[in-house]
Amino acid sequence: MRCGRVSLSFHQLCRRRYRPVRHSFSVDVRGVVDLLSRHLYRSPRAYLRELLQNAVDALSAHTPADPMVRIEPPSVTGDGTLRVHDNGVGLTEEQVHELLATIGRSAKRDELGFARQEFLGQFGIGLLSCFLVADEVEVVTRSAAVPDAATVRWLGHCDGHYTVEPAGPRPEPGTTVTLRARPGAAQWLSEETVTELACEFGRFLPYPVQVAGRTVTEGEPPWLVSHPDPRARREALLRYADRALGMQPLDVVELSVPAAGLSGVAFVLPEAVSPSARPAHRVYLKRMLLGDRVERLLPDWAFFVRCVVNATELRPTADREQLYEDDLLEETRQALGEQIRAWLVRLAATSPARLRRFLQVHHLGVKAMAVHDIEMLRLVDRWLELETSDGDMTAAEFRRRHGRIRYTTDAEEFAQLAAVAAAQGVGLINGGYTYEAEILNRLPLLDPDIDVAPLDPAELTTRMDVLDPQTELVVRDFLEVARTALERLGCEPVIRAYQPVGLPVLLLESRQAERRAEHRSALESAVGAWADLLDDIAGEEDRPARQARPQLVFNYNNPLVRRMTGVGDPLLVRLTVEALYGHALLQSRRPMRPADTAVLNRSFLGLVEWAMHNTSEG
């Protein structure tokens, strides 16, 4: 018998991953469990995954005629222990010392034939996880590589020491790991918990796994199962998503990256998700579950799918909860992104109805990614319908119809101007929804000749019909009263003939006028040196331009306006003009200044008084 202490091995493990440990690492159970739970494994449930992986690796190194992993929980053993048996390659006494006394080392492992590219597990690390649920771990093993090899027993303790000694005869090569639950951890070894964990982690393992005599493995992953035709395959995968992930996806995308040994499926989520949410995927490595919340498998823009994949060449992180970030993972990520993009292109070509359904669900997220991703921008341009003055249509269709894109940055402004713009032959897009203005401004990235700009409302007046000279004379007195009424409000009256007839007035403000108004507001609120600075920025040469004002455009086609122009009572004209100004201001949803509120109140009360006065006289 040889005795030893694994203090150095624990020390090496910690030094490599954490700050150096400068004292002897012989600790009590609480210290070891604290180290493992805080720094290596997130949950005690990892212990069964590691034992399964050790057994599968052993079977991969030496596959007998009837490979099998048998798990016997305390309900079967009857002595309170959990036993995991395999009939794989087993270990010699020398290998036991090399592997189990040097936890975390890879050099000796590779010398013994357990190269990383061939096996997922690390035998010593796997046993280390057992100390999350047990005070001691027993390994009884017999090597298949050495004829008539002796059976060896290794017994490791949570305080760091171990013993190796001969064991009783073992009828066949392989390994048995025995655990006895430490206080408070018995539930982790129960038949119910062990069965659940074995099903979760080992469902698709290539070798049969039994728990208490019941086989928990299912064979091939669903995406590797053959089907008579594509439709039957798709329906089977959709049923798998419903059963395994609890969702009914919009669609299924098949994935394959040979360089990573990856195959699997991506399920398109049936409900909208935030683009900022990091999607979590179910990933198997060599058919052992790595985790069902694995991140960074796909590019960030592909937030609308959840993947279930198996890979043979990707590497896990030290805790085997996530994928290790390296060049191969980056190449895999890009390849998967291309396949999801290709699915969108195929969907557009073969099933526009399904694509429209997809965009209806994930439009906000797709738009968010189009702000950053050129391919998503191309998709949005061709397929995402926007609200326009001609009805809902894509930006590409809108350009074909109008040649250029003019948009509003506010949904209320669009509601006010859409009908007027359409009547004047100006196509208008509502860019007031989230991300849409940014997307429209990015369209020249697809084609530099695309003409995109926010609508200058003053442009509409140039499309409206001017009055003939005779009519201009008729409305001259009306315009003079209107100009006097609106002067103190900083507004200019204009009269045009335009559609729709039912709209009496329209309050339009050029972009230049808006900027001047903002400047004036800043000047009014600024004091001292800031006011002087803002005034200097404007420049003396710019002062005449600052006189640009909003326009209250009266519609001569409207019957009410036409009657107003013939009224001879200046008071009634002034009150009506002020009332229509307030009406236009409310329709445009512009903020009302105190002067605007005062005018609106005064005009309302004045019209009531005028009506009562004329009624009493009558």
XYZ file of C-alpha atoms in Angstrom:
618
model
C 0.000 0.000 0.000
C 1.155 3.486 -0.805
C -0.162 6.537 0.946
C 0.011 10.069 -0.228
C -1.468 13.499 0.118
C -3.093 15.437 -2.727
C -2.340 18.767 -1.051
C 0.082 19.727 -3.819
C -2.394 18.887 -6.522
C -5.142 21.010 -4.969
C -2.526 23.723 -4.542
C -1.587 23.548 -8.229
C -5.211 23.720 -9.271
C -5.854 26.808 -7.194
C -2.591 28.510 -8.182
C -3.372 28.069 -11.843
C -6.862 29.538 -11.615
C -6.847 31.757 -8.552
C -4.413 33.676 -6.434
C -1.457 31.630 -5.118
C -2.058 29.507 -2.021
C 0.893 29.839 0.328
C 0.009 27.356 3.075
C -0.460 23.618 3.340
C -3.743 22.727 1.725
C -4.914 20.180 4.254
C -8.364 21.633 5.099
C -11.588 20.466 6.626
C -14.624 19.506 4.559
C -16.166 22.943 4.839
C -13.064 24.564 3.333
C -12.923 22.163 0.376
C -16.637 22.418 -0.368
C -16.414 26.200 -0.161
C -13.533 26.208 -2.645
C -15.377 23.967 -5.103
C -18.794 25.591 -4.869
C -17.462 29.127 -5.098
C -14.683 28.772 -7.642
C -15.152 25.752 -9.858
C -18.677 24.353 -9.865
C -21.873 26.306 -9.618
C -23.920 23.497 -8.128
C -23.433 20.046 -6.527
C -25.418 18.623 -9.455
C -22.183 18.721 -11.470
C -20.837 15.687 -9.601
C -23.019 13.224 -11.534
C -22.182 14.796 -14.865
C -18.474 14.384 -14.082
C -18.880 10.749 -13.044
C -20.850 10.026 -16.210
C -18.179 11.714 -18.287
C -15.401 9.699 -16.662
C -17.318 6.506 -17.430
C -17.984 7.489 -21.047
C -14.333 8.423 -21.564
C -13.320 5.026 -20.180
C -15.683 3.285 -22.610
C -14.388 5.388 -25.493
C -10.829 4.249 -24.703
C -11.878 0.599 -24.573
C -15.299 -0.406 -25.837
C -16.332 -3.934 -24.824
C -18.939 -5.998 -26.621
C -21.687 -4.807 -24.276
C -20.686 -1.302 -23.040
C -22.696 -0.113 -20.101
C -22.763 2.524 -17.350
C -24.722 1.399 -14.288
C -25.680 3.744 -11.474
C -26.890 2.248 -8.205
C -28.373 4.793 -5.778
C -28.726 4.049 -2.042
C -32.179 2.568 -2.684
C -30.409 -0.229 -4.618
C -27.141 -0.629 -2.694
C -28.953 -0.664 0.644
C -25.926 0.694 2.516
C -26.446 4.423 1.973
C -23.867 4.649 -0.818
C -24.087 5.592 -4.498
C -22.112 3.445 -6.942
C -21.286 4.210 -10.571
C -19.978 1.243 -12.588
C -18.487 1.113 -16.078
C -16.781 -1.671 -18.016
C -14.378 0.615 -19.839
C -10.604 0.774 -19.947
C -9.940 0.951 -16.198
C -6.627 1.984 -14.582
C -3.457 0.350 -13.361
C -2.045 1.178 -9.935
C 0.536 3.445 -11.554
C -2.142 5.271 -13.518
C -4.198 5.704 -10.375
C -1.295 7.498 -8.731
C -0.572 9.568 -11.832
C -4.169 10.618 -12.477
C -5.729 10.872 -9.046
C -2.747 12.298 -7.151
C -2.263 15.063 -9.725
C -5.709 16.527 -10.029
C -5.836 19.166 -12.730
C -2.657 18.144 -14.536
C -2.975 17.380 -18.245
C 0.572 16.296 -19.173
C 0.414 12.886 -17.502
C -3.115 12.443 -18.765
C -1.960 12.937 -22.326
C 0.975 10.566 -21.788
C -1.495 7.905 -20.672
C -3.568 8.359 -23.817
C -6.369 10.592 -22.511
C -5.694 13.432 -24.944
C -8.068 16.399 -24.680
C -9.197 16.226 -28.294
C -10.377 12.636 -27.696
C -12.054 12.929 -24.300
C -14.115 15.613 -22.661
C -13.470 14.770 -19.010
C -10.454 14.966 -16.743
C -10.616 12.043 -14.369
C -9.130 13.834 -11.381
C -11.213 16.955 -11.874
C -14.330 14.805 -12.161
C -13.596 13.126 -8.844
C -12.887 16.497 -7.280
C -16.526 17.441 -7.922
C -17.652 14.486 -5.817
C -16.465 16.256 -2.674
C -19.425 18.582 -3.118
C -21.675 15.764 -1.905
C -19.364 13.302 -0.139
C -16.648 13.318 2.543
C -14.751 10.524 0.845
C -14.585 8.997 -2.628
C -13.704 5.389 -3.358
C -12.459 4.211 -6.758
C -12.086 0.491 -7.459
C -10.589 -0.144 -10.900
C -9.002 -2.833 -13.054
C -7.156 -2.071 -16.286
C -8.167 -3.633 -19.614
C -4.865 -2.632 -21.182
C -2.691 -4.903 -19.019
C -3.306 -8.671 -19.081
C -4.206 -10.074 -15.662
C -4.008 -6.569 -14.153
C -4.711 -6.385 -10.446
C -7.715 -4.595 -9.057
C -6.753 -1.377 -7.250
C -8.654 0.608 -4.614
C -8.111 4.375 -4.270
C -9.740 6.147 -1.327
C -9.629 9.949 -1.288
C -10.686 12.175 1.602
C -11.923 15.738 1.638
C -9.000 16.869 3.783
C -6.612 16.074 0.924
C -5.054 12.714 1.780
C -5.589 9.452 -0.059
C -4.612 5.791 0.071
C -4.028 3.254 -2.677
C -4.199 -0.497 -1.956
C -5.024 -3.795 -3.639
C -8.698 -4.648 -3.792
C -10.643 -7.874 -4.076
C -10.963 -9.538 -7.486
C -13.053 -7.721 -10.107
C -14.608 -10.032 -12.728
C -14.087 -7.652 -15.656
C -12.066 -4.533 -16.440
C -13.587 -1.189 -15.600
C -14.152 1.162 -12.718
C -16.581 1.587 -9.841
C -16.839 4.897 -7.985
C -18.558 4.816 -4.594
C -19.822 7.852 -2.685
C -21.335 8.157 0.773
C -23.277 11.382 1.279
C -21.840 13.855 3.717
C -24.245 15.363 6.284
C -26.913 17.469 4.624
C -26.248 16.147 1.092
C -28.255 12.902 1.096
C -30.835 14.305 -1.340
C -28.173 14.590 -4.057
C -27.656 10.810 -3.983
C -31.325 9.849 -3.871
C -32.747 7.731 -6.681
C -35.104 10.511 -7.791
C -32.345 13.135 -8.014
C -29.817 10.803 -9.612
C -32.350 9.660 -12.234
C -33.255 13.248 -13.042
C -29.612 14.293 -13.394
C -28.671 11.216 -15.430
C -31.572 11.879 -17.826
C -30.649 15.520 -18.143
C -26.920 15.129 -18.680
C -26.738 11.732 -20.353
C -29.874 11.546 -22.478
C -27.964 11.334 -25.777
C -24.800 9.525 -24.662
C -23.549 6.904 -27.139
C -23.487 4.163 -24.461
C -26.429 2.859 -22.433
C -26.785 4.362 -18.978
C -28.947 2.675 -16.361
C -30.136 4.066 -13.017
C -31.552 1.459 -10.635
C -31.985 -0.885 -13.591
C -33.815 1.651 -15.757
C -32.206 2.832 -19.012
C -32.228 6.658 -19.203
C -30.404 7.154 -22.521
C -32.507 7.705 -25.645
C -30.058 7.076 -28.480
C -29.442 9.532 -31.307
C -30.225 13.243 -30.831
C -33.466 14.153 -32.668
C -31.679 16.131 -35.386
C -29.627 13.044 -36.328
C -32.676 10.781 -36.693
C -33.679 9.949 -40.275
C -37.190 10.755 -41.544
C -39.031 9.835 -44.753
C -39.322 13.414 -46.006
C -38.472 17.038 -45.013
C -41.993 17.745 -43.784
C -41.964 14.785 -41.395
C -38.514 15.840 -40.196
C -39.642 19.389 -39.508
C -42.721 18.218 -37.614
C -40.608 15.848 -35.498
C -38.174 18.629 -34.590
C -41.047 20.950 -33.699
C -42.448 18.260 -31.405
C -39.027 17.911 -29.803
C -38.937 21.665 -29.115
C -42.355 21.470 -27.487
C -41.333 18.475 -25.357
C -37.784 19.487 -24.425
C -37.913 23.296 -24.398
C -41.567 23.921 -23.640
C -42.190 26.106 -26.676
C -43.822 25.930 -30.083
C -41.297 27.693 -32.312
C -42.167 29.693 -35.396
C -39.675 27.712 -37.428
C -36.682 25.392 -37.331
C -33.230 26.041 -38.810
C -30.845 23.120 -39.256
C -27.233 23.820 -38.301
C -23.943 22.191 -39.229
C -20.327 23.276 -38.753
C -18.027 20.362 -39.701
C -14.867 22.061 -38.425
C -16.331 22.044 -34.910
C -17.998 18.663 -35.308
C -21.248 20.549 -34.698
C -24.750 19.580 -35.700
C -28.084 20.668 -34.351
C -31.049 22.963 -34.783
C -32.029 26.542 -34.066
C -35.631 27.154 -33.014
C -37.136 30.541 -33.857
C -38.729 31.910 -30.699
C -42.522 32.298 -30.854
C -42.558 35.486 -28.765
C -40.707 38.769 -28.976
C -37.591 39.143 -26.845
C -35.390 42.117 -26.093
C -32.289 42.356 -28.302
C -30.312 43.171 -25.158
C -31.201 39.807 -23.634
C -28.417 37.281 -24.054
C -29.949 34.147 -25.576
C -29.104 30.883 -23.827
C -28.621 27.690 -25.797
C -28.574 23.988 -24.967
C -25.169 22.602 -25.876
C -23.910 19.029 -25.791
C -20.237 18.163 -26.085
C -19.670 14.647 -27.365
C -23.355 14.105 -26.573
C -22.945 14.997 -22.893
C -24.949 18.035 -21.848
C -22.667 20.994 -21.192
C -25.550 23.227 -20.141
C -28.901 24.582 -21.245
C -27.937 28.214 -20.669
C -24.785 28.420 -22.755
C -24.139 31.906 -24.144
C -22.105 33.358 -27.007
C -22.797 30.483 -29.390
C -24.357 32.839 -31.953
C -23.671 36.422 -33.070
C -25.450 39.000 -30.915
C -27.931 39.867 -33.674
C -29.325 36.315 -33.728
C -31.193 36.861 -30.458
C -34.454 35.484 -31.864
C -33.419 31.811 -31.926
C -32.526 29.213 -29.315
C -30.168 26.451 -30.382
C -29.803 22.837 -29.372
C -26.505 21.488 -30.723
C -23.899 18.811 -30.208
C -20.197 19.447 -30.917
C -17.117 17.296 -30.704
C -14.332 19.847 -31.147
C -15.431 22.863 -29.107
C -13.831 23.211 -25.678
C -15.605 23.788 -22.355
C -14.517 26.270 -19.717
C -12.890 24.965 -16.539
C -16.252 24.585 -14.777
C -17.718 23.004 -17.904
C -20.715 25.329 -17.793
C -19.886 27.474 -20.859
C -17.860 27.248 -24.066
C -14.226 28.301 -24.035
C -13.678 31.423 -26.138
C -11.090 30.627 -28.817
C -10.640 30.915 -32.594
C -12.688 27.808 -33.294
C -15.647 29.102 -31.302
C -15.459 32.426 -33.163
C -15.391 30.634 -36.523
C -18.306 28.486 -35.417
C -20.252 31.552 -34.289
C -19.809 33.246 -37.653
C -20.716 30.081 -39.575
C -23.918 29.646 -37.562
C -24.786 33.298 -38.129
C -24.415 32.808 -41.891
C -26.719 29.794 -41.782
C -29.405 31.757 -39.934
C -29.082 34.596 -42.450
C -29.391 32.050 -45.275
C -32.567 30.757 -43.638
C -34.037 34.261 -43.710
C -33.155 34.605 -47.404
C -34.736 31.219 -48.199
C -37.795 32.163 -46.178
C -38.144 35.380 -48.162
C -37.889 33.477 -51.453
C -40.041 30.469 -50.611
C -42.477 31.521 -47.901
C -43.100 35.280 -47.656
C -46.083 34.629 -45.403
C -43.872 32.896 -42.804
C -41.312 35.681 -43.086
C -44.000 38.296 -42.467
C -45.149 36.356 -39.423
C -41.575 36.253 -38.162
C -41.191 40.016 -38.637
C -44.512 40.706 -36.925
C -43.207 38.941 -33.813
C -39.578 40.083 -33.826
C -39.795 43.423 -35.650
C -38.495 45.498 -32.751
C -35.480 43.301 -32.239
C -34.782 43.028 -35.949
C -34.898 46.820 -36.245
C -32.565 47.184 -33.286
C -29.997 44.945 -34.980
C -30.483 46.665 -38.356
C -29.111 49.818 -36.733
C -25.770 47.981 -36.396
C -25.787 45.013 -38.786
C -25.724 45.618 -42.545
C -27.307 42.257 -43.378
C -30.229 42.883 -41.040
C -30.548 46.345 -42.592
C -30.839 44.719 -46.014
C -33.517 42.399 -44.684
C -35.463 45.271 -43.124
C -35.249 47.302 -46.339
C -36.724 44.498 -48.405
C -39.234 42.915 -46.058
C -40.227 45.010 -43.044
C -43.339 47.064 -43.727
C -43.360 50.681 -42.571
C -46.232 53.093 -42.121
C -46.329 55.478 -45.093
C -48.655 58.038 -46.602
C -49.524 55.396 -49.231
C -50.269 52.667 -46.689
C -48.012 50.020 -45.193
C -45.118 49.002 -47.452
C -41.408 48.271 -47.340
C -38.770 50.964 -47.784
C -37.639 49.317 -51.030
C -41.182 49.391 -52.427
C -41.612 52.984 -51.280
C -38.460 54.006 -53.182
C -39.677 52.326 -56.338
C -42.874 54.333 -56.110
C -41.496 57.734 -55.076
C -37.798 57.665 -55.945
C -36.817 59.296 -52.665
C -37.635 58.960 -48.996
C -39.006 61.717 -46.838
C -39.953 60.911 -43.272
C -41.152 62.485 -40.066
C -39.357 61.874 -36.790
C -42.568 62.040 -34.798
C -45.647 59.840 -35.128
C -47.981 62.740 -34.329
C -46.393 64.882 -37.013
C -46.897 62.045 -39.475
C -50.577 61.767 -38.494
C -50.974 65.504 -39.156
C -49.079 65.647 -42.437
C -49.611 62.261 -44.102
C -52.876 63.083 -45.862
C -51.666 66.550 -46.861
C -48.371 65.186 -48.169
C -50.125 62.443 -50.139
C -52.524 64.972 -51.665
C -49.570 67.081 -52.789
C -47.786 64.076 -54.310
C -45.141 63.873 -51.557
C -44.491 60.358 -50.254
C -43.989 60.285 -46.490
C -42.828 57.591 -44.063
C -43.569 57.580 -40.362
C -40.129 57.456 -38.757
C -41.481 58.159 -35.294
C -41.425 54.552 -34.155
C -38.455 53.056 -32.311
C -35.317 52.715 -34.470
C -37.063 53.576 -37.747
C -35.514 57.009 -38.301
C -32.026 55.535 -37.685
C -32.751 52.708 -40.109
C -33.939 55.087 -42.820
C -30.814 57.204 -42.415
C -28.650 54.068 -42.796
C -30.208 53.012 -46.115
C -27.545 54.830 -48.201
C -25.126 52.223 -46.848
C -26.942 49.774 -49.133
C -26.873 52.164 -52.090
C -25.255 55.635 -52.002
C -27.853 56.895 -54.504
C -30.724 56.442 -52.055
C -32.086 59.905 -51.215
C -33.224 59.993 -47.585
C -34.028 63.077 -45.529
C -36.508 64.196 -42.880
C -39.418 66.099 -44.364
C -39.157 69.866 -44.169
C -42.838 70.834 -43.674
C -42.198 74.107 -45.500
C -41.648 71.986 -48.596
C -45.361 71.191 -48.627
C -46.350 74.812 -49.169
C -44.381 74.821 -52.422
C -46.596 71.970 -53.633
C -49.865 73.733 -52.774
C -51.796 75.769 -55.328
C -51.389 79.535 -55.091
C -54.449 81.716 -55.543
C -55.083 83.583 -58.746
C -54.529 87.374 -58.656
C -58.236 88.197 -58.438
C -58.730 85.925 -55.430
C -55.592 87.369 -53.858
C -57.291 90.780 -53.892
C -60.428 89.344 -52.288
C -58.531 87.798 -49.369
C -56.128 90.708 -48.847
C -58.100 92.306 -45.989
C -58.531 88.913 -44.285
C -54.783 88.237 -44.435
C -54.018 91.648 -42.982
C -56.235 91.008 -39.932
C -54.797 87.497 -39.594
C -51.235 88.856 -39.757
C -51.986 91.322 -36.959
C -53.597 88.589 -34.820
C -50.690 86.159 -35.263
C -47.818 88.629 -35.092
C -47.376 88.446 -31.333
C -47.427 84.650 -31.563
C -44.480 84.570 -33.929
C -46.560 83.020 -36.721
C -47.121 84.032 -40.347
C -50.523 83.539 -42.100
C -50.489 82.072 -45.626
C -53.448 81.126 -47.791
C -53.274 78.302 -50.351
C -55.642 75.863 -52.035
C -54.867 72.252 -51.161
C -56.253 68.858 -50.294
C -57.884 67.449 -48.278
C -60.788 69.888 -48.384
C -61.884 69.044 -44.846
C -58.681 70.465 -43.346
C -59.164 74.233 -42.691
C -55.645 75.117 -41.501
C -52.241 73.551 -41.194
C -49.458 74.733 -38.924
C -46.127 74.216 -40.685
C -42.699 74.989 -39.370
C -39.557 74.609 -41.457
C -36.580 72.799 -39.983
C -34.727 76.083 -40.092
C -37.517 77.747 -38.137
C -37.447 74.934 -35.581
C -33.731 75.444 -35.050
C -34.237 79.189 -34.684
C -37.009 78.590 -32.155
C -34.730 76.320 -30.147
C -32.048 78.986 -30.278
C -34.475 81.657 -29.090
C -35.649 79.403 -26.277
C -32.051 78.828 -25.214
C -31.368 82.552 -25.286
C -34.439 83.283 -23.199
C -33.442 80.740 -20.538
C -29.726 81.596 -20.519
C -28.201 84.293 -18.384
C -24.953 86.208 -18.256
C -22.015 84.931 -20.252
C -23.971 81.941 -21.587
C -26.485 84.249 -23.258
C -23.664 86.256 -24.841
C -22.000 83.077 -26.024
C -25.171 81.716 -27.630
C -25.812 85.051 -29.293
C -22.270 85.079 -30.677
C -22.675 81.548 -32.027
C -25.636 82.682 -34.075
C -23.478 85.269 -35.808
C -24.490 88.652 -37.108
C -24.819 87.346 -40.659
C -27.394 84.821 -39.445
C -29.716 87.284 -37.762
C -32.071 87.879 -40.742
C -32.570 84.130 -41.066
C -33.665 83.987 -37.456
C -36.811 85.776 -38.487
C -38.098 82.556 -40.170
C -41.448 81.773 -38.601
C -43.983 78.953 -38.499
C -46.742 79.334 -41.045
C -50.456 78.956 -40.430
C -51.589 77.827 -43.879
C -55.293 78.460 -44.506
C -56.951 76.140 -47.001
C -59.003 78.145 -49.495
C -60.675 74.940 -50.670
C -62.246 74.579 -47.212
C -65.791 76.103 -47.044
C -65.246 77.606 -43.573
C -62.057 79.398 -44.631
C -63.673 80.650 -47.805
C -66.555 82.127 -45.782
C -64.102 83.686 -43.331
C -62.319 85.580 -46.100
C -65.604 87.348 -46.890
C -66.466 88.391 -43.336
C -66.318 92.145 -42.880
C -66.167 92.190 -39.067
C -62.464 92.468 -38.086
C -63.179 91.333 -34.499
C -64.875 88.140 -35.661
C -62.042 87.473 -38.130
C -59.398 87.960 -35.416
C -61.178 85.675 -32.941
C -61.684 82.999 -35.604
C -58.048 83.163 -36.728
C -56.862 82.815 -33.130
C -59.224 79.892 -32.564
C -58.008 78.129 -35.723
C -54.411 78.756 -34.659
C -55.120 77.050 -31.319
C -56.864 74.208 -33.145
C -53.873 73.700 -35.461
C -51.495 73.834 -32.501
C -53.450 71.119 -30.696
C -53.658 68.989 -33.850
C -49.901 69.139 -34.309
C -49.334 68.169 -30.650
C -46.807 70.945 -30.229
C -46.129 72.149 -26.698
C -48.213 75.185 -25.830
C -46.582 78.301 -24.479
C -48.366 80.521 -21.964
C -49.087 82.995 -24.784
C -50.676 80.222 -26.862
C -52.886 79.126 -23.976
C -53.956 82.719 -23.342
C -54.884 83.243 -27.016
C -56.853 79.998 -27.155
C -58.838 80.916 -24.035
C -59.392 84.450 -25.220
C -60.618 83.367 -28.647
C -63.026 80.814 -27.176
C -64.530 83.274 -24.717
C -64.576 86.014 -27.345
C -66.482 83.863 -29.834
C -69.001 82.888 -27.136
C -69.484 86.536 -26.210
C -69.769 87.545 -29.891
C -72.382 84.823 -30.513
C -74.419 85.809 -27.432
C -74.259 89.486 -28.329
C -75.471 88.884 -31.868
C -78.176 86.516 -30.658
C -79.533 89.073 -28.188
C -79.555 91.752 -30.866
C -81.423 89.469 -33.203
